[in-house]
Short mmCIF file of C-alpha atoms in Angstrom, two decimals:
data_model
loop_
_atom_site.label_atom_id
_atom_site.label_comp_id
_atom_site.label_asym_id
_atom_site.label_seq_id
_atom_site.Cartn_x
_atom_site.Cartn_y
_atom_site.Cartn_z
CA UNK L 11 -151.28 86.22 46.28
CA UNK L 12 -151.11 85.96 42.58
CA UNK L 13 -147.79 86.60 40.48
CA UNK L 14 -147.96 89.39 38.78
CA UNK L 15 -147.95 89.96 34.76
CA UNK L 16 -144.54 90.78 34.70
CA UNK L 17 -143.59 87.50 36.54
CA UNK L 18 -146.20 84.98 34.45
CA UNK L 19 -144.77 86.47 31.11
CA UNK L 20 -141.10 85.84 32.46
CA UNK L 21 -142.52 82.26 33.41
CA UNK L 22 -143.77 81.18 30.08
CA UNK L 23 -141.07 82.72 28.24
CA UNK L 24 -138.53 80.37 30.48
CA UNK L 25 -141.18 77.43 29.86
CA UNK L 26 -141.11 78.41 25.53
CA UNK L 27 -137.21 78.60 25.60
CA UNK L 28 -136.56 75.24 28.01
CA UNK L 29 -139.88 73.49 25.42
CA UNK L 30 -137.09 74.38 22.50
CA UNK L 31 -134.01 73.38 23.67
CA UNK L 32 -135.73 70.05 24.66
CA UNK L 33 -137.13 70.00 21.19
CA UNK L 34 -134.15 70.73 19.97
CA UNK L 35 -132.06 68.25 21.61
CA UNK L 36 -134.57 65.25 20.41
CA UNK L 37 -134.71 66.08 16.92
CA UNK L 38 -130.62 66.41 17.23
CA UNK L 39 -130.79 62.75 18.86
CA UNK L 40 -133.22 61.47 16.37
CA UNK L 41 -130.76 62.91 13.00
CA UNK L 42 -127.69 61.33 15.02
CA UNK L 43 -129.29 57.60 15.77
CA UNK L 44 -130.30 57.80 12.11
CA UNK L 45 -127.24 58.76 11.14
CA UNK L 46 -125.21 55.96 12.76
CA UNK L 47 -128.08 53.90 11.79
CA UNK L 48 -127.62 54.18 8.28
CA UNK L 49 -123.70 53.86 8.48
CA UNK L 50 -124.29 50.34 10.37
CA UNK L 51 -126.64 49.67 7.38
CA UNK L 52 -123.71 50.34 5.06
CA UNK L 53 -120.99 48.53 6.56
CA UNK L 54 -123.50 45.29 7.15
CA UNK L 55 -123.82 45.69 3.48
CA UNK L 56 -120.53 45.65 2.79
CA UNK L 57 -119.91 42.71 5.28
CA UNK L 58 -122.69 40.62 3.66
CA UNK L 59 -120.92 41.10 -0.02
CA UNK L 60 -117.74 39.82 1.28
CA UNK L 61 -119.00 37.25 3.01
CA UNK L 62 -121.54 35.96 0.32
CA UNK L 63 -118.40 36.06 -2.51
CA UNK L 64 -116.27 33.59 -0.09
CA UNK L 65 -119.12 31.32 0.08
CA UNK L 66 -119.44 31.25 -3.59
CA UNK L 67 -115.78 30.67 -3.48
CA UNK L 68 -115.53 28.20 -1.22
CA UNK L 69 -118.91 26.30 -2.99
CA UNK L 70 -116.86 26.52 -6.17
CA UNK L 71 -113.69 25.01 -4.61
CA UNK L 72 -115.81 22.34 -3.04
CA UNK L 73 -117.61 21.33 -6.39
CA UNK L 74 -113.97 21.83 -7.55
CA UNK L 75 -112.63 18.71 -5.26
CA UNK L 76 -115.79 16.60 -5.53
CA UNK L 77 -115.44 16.53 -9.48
CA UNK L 78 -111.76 15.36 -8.76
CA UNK L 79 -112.38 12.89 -6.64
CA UNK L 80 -115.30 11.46 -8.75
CA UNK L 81 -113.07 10.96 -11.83
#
């Protein structure tokens, strides 16, 4: 026995509304990993400044000592 008209149009309207929410949810998962993403980007940033200025500080301090000690 095949389903009748009614029941295939109440089929593929479940399948259409399920296909958006799953659409739905992936595009909302793809915005929020690129959204953390790009925050993680930030703060490496940030980390990489600080860090790279304490080198240079600690470079300068060394040349610092080394000219002392030469003289």
């Amino acid at each position: 026995m095949r389903p009748t008209k009614g029941r295939e149009k109440g089929f593929l309207r479940h399948v259409v509304v399920v296909s958006f929410f799953v659409i739905a949810f992936l595009w909302l998962a793809t915005y929020l990993h690129f959204v953390v993403e790009s925050r993680r980007n930030v703060e490496f940033k940030i980390k990489d400044r600080e860090l790279s200025q304490q080198i240079e500080e600690l470079t300068e301090q060394i040349n610092r000592i080394k000219g002392s000690k030469a003289q």
